[in-house]
Short mmCIF file of C-alpha atoms and ligand atoms in Angstrom, two decimals:
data_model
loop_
_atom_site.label_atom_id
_atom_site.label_comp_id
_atom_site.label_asym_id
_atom_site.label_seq_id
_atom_site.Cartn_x
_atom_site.Cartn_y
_atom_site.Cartn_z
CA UNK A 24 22.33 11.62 46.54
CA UNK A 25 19.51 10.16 44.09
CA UNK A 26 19.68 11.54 40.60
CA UNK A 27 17.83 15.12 40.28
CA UNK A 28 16.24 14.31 36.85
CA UNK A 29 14.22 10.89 38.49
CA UNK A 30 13.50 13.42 41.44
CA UNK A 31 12.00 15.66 39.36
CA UNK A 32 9.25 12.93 37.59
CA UNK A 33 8.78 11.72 41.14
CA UNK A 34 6.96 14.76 42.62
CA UNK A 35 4.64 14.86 39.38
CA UNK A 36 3.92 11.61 38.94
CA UNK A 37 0.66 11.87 40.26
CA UNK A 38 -0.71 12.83 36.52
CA UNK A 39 -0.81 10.06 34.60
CA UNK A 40 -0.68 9.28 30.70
CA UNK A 41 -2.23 6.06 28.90
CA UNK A 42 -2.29 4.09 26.02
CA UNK A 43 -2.17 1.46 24.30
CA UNK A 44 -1.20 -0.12 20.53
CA UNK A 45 -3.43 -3.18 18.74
CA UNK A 46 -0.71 -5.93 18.21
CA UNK A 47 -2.71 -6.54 14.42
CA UNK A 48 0.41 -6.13 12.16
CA UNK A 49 4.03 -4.62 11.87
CA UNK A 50 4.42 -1.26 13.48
CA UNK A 51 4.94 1.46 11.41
CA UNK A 52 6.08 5.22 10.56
CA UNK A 53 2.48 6.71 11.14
CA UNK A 54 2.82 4.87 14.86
CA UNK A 55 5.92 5.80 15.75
CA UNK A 56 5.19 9.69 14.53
CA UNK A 57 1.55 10.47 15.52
CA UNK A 58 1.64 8.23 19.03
CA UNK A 59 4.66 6.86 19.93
CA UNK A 60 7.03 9.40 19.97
CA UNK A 61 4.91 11.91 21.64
CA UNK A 62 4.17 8.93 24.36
CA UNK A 63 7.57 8.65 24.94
CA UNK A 64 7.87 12.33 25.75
CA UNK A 65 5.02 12.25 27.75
CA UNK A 66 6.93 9.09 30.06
CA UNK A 67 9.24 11.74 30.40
CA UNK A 68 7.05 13.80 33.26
CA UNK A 69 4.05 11.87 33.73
CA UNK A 70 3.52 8.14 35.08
CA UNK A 71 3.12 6.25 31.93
CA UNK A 72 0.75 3.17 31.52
CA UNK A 73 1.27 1.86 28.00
CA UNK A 74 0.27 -1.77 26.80
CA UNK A 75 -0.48 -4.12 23.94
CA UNK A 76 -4.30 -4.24 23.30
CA UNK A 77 -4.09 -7.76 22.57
CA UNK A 78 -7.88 -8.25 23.28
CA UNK A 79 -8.38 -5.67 20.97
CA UNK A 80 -6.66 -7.43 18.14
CA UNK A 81 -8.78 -10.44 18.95
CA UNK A 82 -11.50 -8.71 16.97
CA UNK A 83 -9.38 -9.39 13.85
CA UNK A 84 -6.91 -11.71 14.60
CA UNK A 85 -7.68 -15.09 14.37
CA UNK A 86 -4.59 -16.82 14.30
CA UNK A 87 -2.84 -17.49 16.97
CA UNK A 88 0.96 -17.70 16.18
CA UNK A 89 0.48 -14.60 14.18
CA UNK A 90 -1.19 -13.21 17.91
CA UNK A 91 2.03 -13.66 19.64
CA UNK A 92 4.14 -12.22 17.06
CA UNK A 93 1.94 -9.12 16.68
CA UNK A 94 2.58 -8.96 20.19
CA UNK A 95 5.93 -9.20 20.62
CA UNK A 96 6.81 -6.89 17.83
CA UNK A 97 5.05 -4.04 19.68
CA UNK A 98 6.78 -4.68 22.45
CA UNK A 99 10.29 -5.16 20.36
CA UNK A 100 9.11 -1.66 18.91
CA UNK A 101 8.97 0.01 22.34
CA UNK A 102 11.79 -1.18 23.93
CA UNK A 103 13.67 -0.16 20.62
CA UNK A 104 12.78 3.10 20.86
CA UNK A 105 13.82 3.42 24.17
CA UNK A 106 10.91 2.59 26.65
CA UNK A 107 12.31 2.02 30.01
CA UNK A 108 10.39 -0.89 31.93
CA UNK A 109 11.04 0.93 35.46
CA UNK A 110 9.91 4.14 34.47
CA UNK A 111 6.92 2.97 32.27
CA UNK A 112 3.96 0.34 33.75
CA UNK A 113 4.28 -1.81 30.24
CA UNK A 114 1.71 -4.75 30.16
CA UNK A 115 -0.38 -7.01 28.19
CA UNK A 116 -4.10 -5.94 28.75
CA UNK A 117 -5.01 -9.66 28.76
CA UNK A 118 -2.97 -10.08 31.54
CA UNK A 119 -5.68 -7.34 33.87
CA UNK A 120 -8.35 -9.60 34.38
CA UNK A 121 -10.04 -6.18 35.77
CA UNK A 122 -10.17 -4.85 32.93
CA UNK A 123 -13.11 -6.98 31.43
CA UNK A 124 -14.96 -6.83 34.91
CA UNK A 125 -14.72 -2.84 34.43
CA UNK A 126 -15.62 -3.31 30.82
CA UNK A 127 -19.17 -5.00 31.86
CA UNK A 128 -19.87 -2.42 34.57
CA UNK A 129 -18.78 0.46 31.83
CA UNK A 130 -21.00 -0.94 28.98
CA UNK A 131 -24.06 -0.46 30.90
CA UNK A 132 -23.79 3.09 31.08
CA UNK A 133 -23.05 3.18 27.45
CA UNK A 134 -25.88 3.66 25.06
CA UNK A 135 -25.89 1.37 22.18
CA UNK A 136 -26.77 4.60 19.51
CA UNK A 137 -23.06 5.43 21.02
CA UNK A 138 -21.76 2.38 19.46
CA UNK A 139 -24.09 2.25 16.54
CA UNK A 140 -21.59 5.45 15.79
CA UNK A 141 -18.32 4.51 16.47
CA UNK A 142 -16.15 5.25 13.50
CA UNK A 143 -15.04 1.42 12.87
CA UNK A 144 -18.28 -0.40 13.21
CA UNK A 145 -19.93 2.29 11.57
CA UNK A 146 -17.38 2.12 8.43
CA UNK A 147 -17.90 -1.69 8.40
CA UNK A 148 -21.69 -1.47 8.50
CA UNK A 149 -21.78 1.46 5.70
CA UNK A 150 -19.42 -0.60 3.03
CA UNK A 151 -22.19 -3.40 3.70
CA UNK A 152 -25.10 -1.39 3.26
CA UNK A 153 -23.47 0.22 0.19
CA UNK A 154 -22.92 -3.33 -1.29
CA UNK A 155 -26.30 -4.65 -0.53
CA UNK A 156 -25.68 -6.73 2.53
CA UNK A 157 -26.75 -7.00 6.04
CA UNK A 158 -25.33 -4.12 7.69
CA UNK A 159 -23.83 -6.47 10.67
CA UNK A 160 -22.37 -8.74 7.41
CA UNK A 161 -19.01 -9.86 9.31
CA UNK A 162 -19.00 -7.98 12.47
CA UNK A 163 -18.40 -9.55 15.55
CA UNK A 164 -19.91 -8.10 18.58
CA UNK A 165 -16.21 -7.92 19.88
CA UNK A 166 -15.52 -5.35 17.26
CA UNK A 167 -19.27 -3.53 17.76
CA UNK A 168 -18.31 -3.35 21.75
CA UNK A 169 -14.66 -2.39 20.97
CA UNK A 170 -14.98 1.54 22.54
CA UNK A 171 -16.44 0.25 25.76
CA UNK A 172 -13.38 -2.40 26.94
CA UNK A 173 -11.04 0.80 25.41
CA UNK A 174 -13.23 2.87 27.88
CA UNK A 175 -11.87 0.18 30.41
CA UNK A 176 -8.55 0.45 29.48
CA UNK A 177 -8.32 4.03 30.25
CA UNK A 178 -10.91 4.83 32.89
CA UNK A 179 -9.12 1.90 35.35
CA UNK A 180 -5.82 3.74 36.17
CA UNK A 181 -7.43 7.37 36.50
CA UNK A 182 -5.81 8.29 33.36
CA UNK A 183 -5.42 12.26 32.14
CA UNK A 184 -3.94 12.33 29.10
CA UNK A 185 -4.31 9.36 26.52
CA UNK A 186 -1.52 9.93 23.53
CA UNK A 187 -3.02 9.11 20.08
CA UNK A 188 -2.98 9.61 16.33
CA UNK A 189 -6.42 11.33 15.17
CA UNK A 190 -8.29 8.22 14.17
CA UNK A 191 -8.77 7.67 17.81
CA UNK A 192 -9.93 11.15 18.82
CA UNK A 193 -13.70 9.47 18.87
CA UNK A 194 -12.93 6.65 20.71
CA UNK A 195 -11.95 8.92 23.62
CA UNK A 196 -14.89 11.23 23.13
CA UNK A 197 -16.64 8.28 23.85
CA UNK A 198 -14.63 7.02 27.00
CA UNK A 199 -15.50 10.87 28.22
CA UNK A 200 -19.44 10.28 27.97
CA UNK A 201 -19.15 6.66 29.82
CA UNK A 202 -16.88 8.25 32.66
CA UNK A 203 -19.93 11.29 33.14
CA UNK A 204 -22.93 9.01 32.75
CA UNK A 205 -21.59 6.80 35.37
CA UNK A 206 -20.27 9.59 37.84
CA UNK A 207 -23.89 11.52 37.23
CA UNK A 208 -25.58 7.94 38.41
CA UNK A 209 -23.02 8.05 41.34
CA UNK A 210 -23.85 11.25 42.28
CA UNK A 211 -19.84 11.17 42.70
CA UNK A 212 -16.57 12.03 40.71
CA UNK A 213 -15.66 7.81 40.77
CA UNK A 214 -13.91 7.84 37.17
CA UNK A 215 -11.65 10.63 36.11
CA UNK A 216 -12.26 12.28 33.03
CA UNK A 217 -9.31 12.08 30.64
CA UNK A 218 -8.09 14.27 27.46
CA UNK A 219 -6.82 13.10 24.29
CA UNK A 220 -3.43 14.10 23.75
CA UNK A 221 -2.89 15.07 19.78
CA UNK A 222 0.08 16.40 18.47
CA UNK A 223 -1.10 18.20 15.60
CA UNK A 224 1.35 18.02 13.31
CA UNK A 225 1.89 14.57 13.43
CA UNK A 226 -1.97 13.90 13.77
CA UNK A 227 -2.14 12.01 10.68
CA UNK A 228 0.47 10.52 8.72
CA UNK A 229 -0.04 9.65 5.06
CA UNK A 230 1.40 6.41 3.67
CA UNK A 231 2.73 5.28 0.54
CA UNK A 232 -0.49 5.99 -1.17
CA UNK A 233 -0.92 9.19 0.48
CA UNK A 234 -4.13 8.14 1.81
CA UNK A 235 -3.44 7.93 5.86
CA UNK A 236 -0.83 5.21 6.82
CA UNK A 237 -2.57 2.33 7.98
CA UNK A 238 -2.03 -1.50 8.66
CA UNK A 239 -5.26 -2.06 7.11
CA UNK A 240 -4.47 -0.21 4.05
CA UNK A 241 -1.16 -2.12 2.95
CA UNK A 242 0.63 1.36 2.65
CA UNK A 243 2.97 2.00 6.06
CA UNK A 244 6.40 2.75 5.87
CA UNK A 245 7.64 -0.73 8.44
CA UNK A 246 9.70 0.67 11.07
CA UNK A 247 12.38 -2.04 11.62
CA UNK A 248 12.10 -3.73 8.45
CA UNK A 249 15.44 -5.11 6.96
CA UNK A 250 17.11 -2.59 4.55
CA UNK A 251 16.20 -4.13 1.40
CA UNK A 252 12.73 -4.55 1.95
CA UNK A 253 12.51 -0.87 3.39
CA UNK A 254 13.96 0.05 0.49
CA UNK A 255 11.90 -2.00 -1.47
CA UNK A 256 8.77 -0.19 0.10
CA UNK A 257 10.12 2.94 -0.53
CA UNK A 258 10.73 2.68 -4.16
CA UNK A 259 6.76 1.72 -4.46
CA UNK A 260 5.48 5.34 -3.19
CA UNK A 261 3.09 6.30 -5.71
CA UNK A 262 4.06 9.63 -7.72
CA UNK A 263 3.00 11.37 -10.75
CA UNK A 264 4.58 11.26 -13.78
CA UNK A 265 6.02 15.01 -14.38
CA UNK A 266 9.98 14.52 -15.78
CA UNK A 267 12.72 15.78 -13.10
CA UNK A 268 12.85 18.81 -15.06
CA UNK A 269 9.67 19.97 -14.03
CA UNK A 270 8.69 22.23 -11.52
CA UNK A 271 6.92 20.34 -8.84
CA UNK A 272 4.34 21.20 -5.74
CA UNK A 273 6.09 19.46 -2.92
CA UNK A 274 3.36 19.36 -0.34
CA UNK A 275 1.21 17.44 -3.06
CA UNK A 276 3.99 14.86 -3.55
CA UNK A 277 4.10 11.48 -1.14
CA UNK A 278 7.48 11.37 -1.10
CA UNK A 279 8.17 14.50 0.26
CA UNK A 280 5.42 14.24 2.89
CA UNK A 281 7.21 11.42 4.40
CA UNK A 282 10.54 12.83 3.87
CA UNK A 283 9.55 15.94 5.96
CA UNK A 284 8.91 14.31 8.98
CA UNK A 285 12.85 12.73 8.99
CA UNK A 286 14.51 16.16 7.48
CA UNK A 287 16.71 18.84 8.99
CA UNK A 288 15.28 22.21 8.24
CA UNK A 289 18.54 23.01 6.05
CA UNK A 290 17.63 19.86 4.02
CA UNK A 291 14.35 20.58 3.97
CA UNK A 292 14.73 23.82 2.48
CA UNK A 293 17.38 22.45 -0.07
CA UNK A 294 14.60 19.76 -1.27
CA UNK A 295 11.79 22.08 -0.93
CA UNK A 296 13.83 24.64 -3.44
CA UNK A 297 14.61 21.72 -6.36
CA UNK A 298 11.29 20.14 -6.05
CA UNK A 299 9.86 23.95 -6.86
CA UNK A 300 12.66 25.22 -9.34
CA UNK A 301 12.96 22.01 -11.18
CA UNK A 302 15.56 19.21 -11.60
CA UNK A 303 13.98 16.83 -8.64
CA UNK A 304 14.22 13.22 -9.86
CA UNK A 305 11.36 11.04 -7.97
CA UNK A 306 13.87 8.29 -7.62
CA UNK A 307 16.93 10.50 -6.16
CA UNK A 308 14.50 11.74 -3.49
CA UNK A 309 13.09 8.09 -2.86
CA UNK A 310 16.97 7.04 -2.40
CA UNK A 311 17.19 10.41 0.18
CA UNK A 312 14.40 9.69 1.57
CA UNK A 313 15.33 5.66 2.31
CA UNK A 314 18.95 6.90 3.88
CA UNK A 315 16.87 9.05 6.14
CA UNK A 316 14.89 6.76 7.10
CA UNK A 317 18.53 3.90 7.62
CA UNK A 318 20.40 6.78 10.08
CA UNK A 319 16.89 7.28 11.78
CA UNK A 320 16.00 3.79 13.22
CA UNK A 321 19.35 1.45 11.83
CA UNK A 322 20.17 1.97 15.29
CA UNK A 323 17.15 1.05 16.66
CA UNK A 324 16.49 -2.01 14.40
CA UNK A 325 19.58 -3.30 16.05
CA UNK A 326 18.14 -3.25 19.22
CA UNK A 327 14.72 -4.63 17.83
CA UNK A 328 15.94 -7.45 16.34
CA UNK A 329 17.77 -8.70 19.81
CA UNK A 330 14.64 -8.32 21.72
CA UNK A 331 13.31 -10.11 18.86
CA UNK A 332 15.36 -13.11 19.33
CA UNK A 333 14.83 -12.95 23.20
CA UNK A 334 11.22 -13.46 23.91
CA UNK A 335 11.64 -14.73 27.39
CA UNK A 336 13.50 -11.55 27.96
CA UNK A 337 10.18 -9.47 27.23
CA UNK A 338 7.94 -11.75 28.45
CA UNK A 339 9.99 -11.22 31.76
CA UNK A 340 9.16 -7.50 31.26
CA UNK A 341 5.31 -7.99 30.81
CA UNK A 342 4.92 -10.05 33.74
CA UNK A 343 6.58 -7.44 35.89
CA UNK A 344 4.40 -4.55 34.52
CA UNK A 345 1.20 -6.70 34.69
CA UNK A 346 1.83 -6.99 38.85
CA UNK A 347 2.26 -3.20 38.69
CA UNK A 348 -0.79 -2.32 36.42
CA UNK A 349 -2.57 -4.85 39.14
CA UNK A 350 -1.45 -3.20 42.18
CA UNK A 351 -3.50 -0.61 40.76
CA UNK A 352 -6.48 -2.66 39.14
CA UNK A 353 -6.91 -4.18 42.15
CA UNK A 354 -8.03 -1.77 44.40
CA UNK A 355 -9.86 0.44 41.47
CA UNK A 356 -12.04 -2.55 41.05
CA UNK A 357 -13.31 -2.97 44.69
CA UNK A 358 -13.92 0.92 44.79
CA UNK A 359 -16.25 0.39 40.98
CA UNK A 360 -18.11 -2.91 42.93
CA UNK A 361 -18.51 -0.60 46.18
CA UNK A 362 -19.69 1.86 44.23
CA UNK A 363 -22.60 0.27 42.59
CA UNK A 364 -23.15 -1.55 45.29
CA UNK A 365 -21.56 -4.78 44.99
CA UNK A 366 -19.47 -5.10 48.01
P1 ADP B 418 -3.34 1.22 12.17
O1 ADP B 418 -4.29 2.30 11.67
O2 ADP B 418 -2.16 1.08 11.28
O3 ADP B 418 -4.04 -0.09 12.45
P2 ADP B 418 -3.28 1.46 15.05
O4 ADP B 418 -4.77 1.56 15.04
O5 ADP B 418 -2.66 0.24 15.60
O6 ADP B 418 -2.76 1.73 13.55
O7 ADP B 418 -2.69 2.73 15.77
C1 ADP B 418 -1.88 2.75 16.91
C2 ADP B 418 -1.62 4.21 17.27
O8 ADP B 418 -0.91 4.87 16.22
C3 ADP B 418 -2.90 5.00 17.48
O9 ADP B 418 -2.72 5.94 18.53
C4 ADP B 418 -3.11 5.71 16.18
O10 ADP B 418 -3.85 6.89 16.31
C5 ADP B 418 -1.67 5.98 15.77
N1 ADP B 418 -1.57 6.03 14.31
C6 ADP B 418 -1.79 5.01 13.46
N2 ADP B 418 -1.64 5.40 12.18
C7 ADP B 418 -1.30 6.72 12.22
C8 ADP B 418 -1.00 7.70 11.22
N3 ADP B 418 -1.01 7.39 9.94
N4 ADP B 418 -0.71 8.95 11.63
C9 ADP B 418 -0.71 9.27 12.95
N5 ADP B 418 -0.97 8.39 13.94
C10 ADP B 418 -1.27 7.13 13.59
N1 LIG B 419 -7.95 1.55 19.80
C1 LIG B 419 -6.54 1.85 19.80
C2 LIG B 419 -6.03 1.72 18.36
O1 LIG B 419 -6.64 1.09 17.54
C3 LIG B 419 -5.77 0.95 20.72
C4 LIG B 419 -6.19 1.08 22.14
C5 LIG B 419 -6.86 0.17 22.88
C6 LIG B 419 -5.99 2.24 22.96
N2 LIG B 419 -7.08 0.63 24.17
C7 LIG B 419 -6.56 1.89 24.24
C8 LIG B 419 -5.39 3.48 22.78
C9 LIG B 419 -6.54 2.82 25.30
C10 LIG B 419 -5.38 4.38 23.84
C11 LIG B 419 -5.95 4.06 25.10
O2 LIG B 419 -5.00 2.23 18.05
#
């Protein structure tokens, strides 16, 4: 008798969820809170398609051993956290040559004004008008392009629901208008429109800093770091400098708005009580707050660091989700050429 829980995803797996993770540095808290997790819930009832945007990292990355360790530490990460390779289609989008023809067909329904507003190019080109340079100072056209190939990414396997942190809340807004402006040319409902898929709570995650967690700003919390370099990290989140006999405002305090992600609610409450009454020591709650984080993934880092020391073992993995992602790609493709009358 097959299992009733696989029977269950099997009559819904129709609907399908999508997304993907840059392989430009270590993976971190703000990751695993505001995308990962909520992915992996989402693999749960939907078909899953997630992969490592590897040409998206091309846009920074330059190096190429650091490429393939990126890459294999988002894979590492996955697996860790319990991805299963038979449930999920898990690929390297360089390996979906499709992709990129999709990408050239997509970016000619995409107005370049679109672009000239995407929230990274249009960061980049601010900071360089603000400092007196040419506004395209340092951009690649890889990075100016970078929505429409995500566009691709998404709009080849008929995705509904893309799982995301906020930051990327435009960049699907953006895959919405391609999808419509081709279908409207069409005349026909080709490309199916897909949602992003925020968990509010988790939306944005601040870092050490405070500021949002972010590669780019130098202030994640790692996920699988060794202890002493976790611990290391944690000991540099920035706080003021009230004594621990002051009364404190918890939700103002970085510490805390990590810790609360990782707490039970009886803890919670407990911390939330000392931080406002007094007698909270920033370094007690740092220590708390670093043995949190030790029982949540210690298990997990195991786990990462033996992928990590079998690469042929994932690259085994990729190749067999890359065929599956292609089964698909494959046919999508000839129905995009057919469509604009290519084949
Ligand atoms: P980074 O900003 O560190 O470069 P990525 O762009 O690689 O992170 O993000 C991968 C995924 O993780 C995206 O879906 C993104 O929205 C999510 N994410 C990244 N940072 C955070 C954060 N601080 N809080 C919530 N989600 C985040
Ligand atoms: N742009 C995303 C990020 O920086 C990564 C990504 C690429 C993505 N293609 C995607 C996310 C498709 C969701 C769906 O995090």
């Amino acid at each position: 008798m097959a299992a009733p829980a696989k029977e269950a995803k099997e009559t819904t797996t129709q609907k399908i969820a999508l997304t993907g993770i840059k392989p430009s540095g270590t993976p971190h808290v703000g990751n695993y809170l505001g995308m990962i997790k909520p992915a992996l819930k989402l693999a749960e009832t939907f078909q899953a398609f997630y992969f490592i945007a590897d040409y998206h990292a091309l846009t920074t990355v330059n190096d190429p051993a650091l490429m393939k360790q990126y890459v294999y530490e988002i894979v590492a990460t996955w697996l860790a956290l319990g991805l299963d390779p038979d449930e999920v289609i898990f690929y390297c989008q360089s390996d979906i040559p499709e992709i990129f023809e999709l990408t050239w067909v997509l970016s000619c329904y995409t107005p370049k004004g679109l672009l000239n507003r995407a929230h990274a190019y249009k960061a980049k080109a601010d900071a360089n008008r603000e400092e007196g340079r040419d506004e395209d100072a340092g951009v690649n056209a890889g990075l100016f392009s970078y929505p429409v190939l995500m566009a691709a990414d998404i709009l080849m396997f008929n995705t509904e629901v893309v799982p995301v942190g906020q930051d990327q809340k435009q960049h699907i807004e953006i895959t919405r208008d391609i999808a419509a402006a081709f279908n409207n040319n069409y005349g026909k409902d080709v490309l199916t429109i897909p949602d992003a898929h925020i968990v509010e709570d988790v939306a944005t995650i601040p870092g050490i800093d405070g500021r949002k967690m972010s590669k780019s700003y130098g202030n994640v919390v790692p996920l699988f770091a060794p202890p002493k370099k976790l611990r290391k990290q944690i000991m540099r989140i920035v706080t003021n400098s009230q004594t621990p006999e002051e009364p404190k405002d918890p939700d103002v305090d970085n510490i805390y708005n990590i810790y609360k992600y990782f707490a039970s609610p009886e803890d919670l409450a407990r911390v939330r009580k000392t931080y406002l009454e007094g007698g909270l020591a920033y370094g007690t709650m740092k220590q708390e707050l670093f043995e949190r984080l030790e029982s949540t993934f210690g298990e997990a880092r195991e786990q990462y660091d033996a992928y990590m020391a079998d690469t042929a073992k994932m690259d085994k993995i990729l190749a067999q989700g890359a065929e599956k992602a292609r089964d698909i790609a494959t046919p999508m493709m000839h129905k995009v050429r057919k469509t604009v009358g290519m084949q």
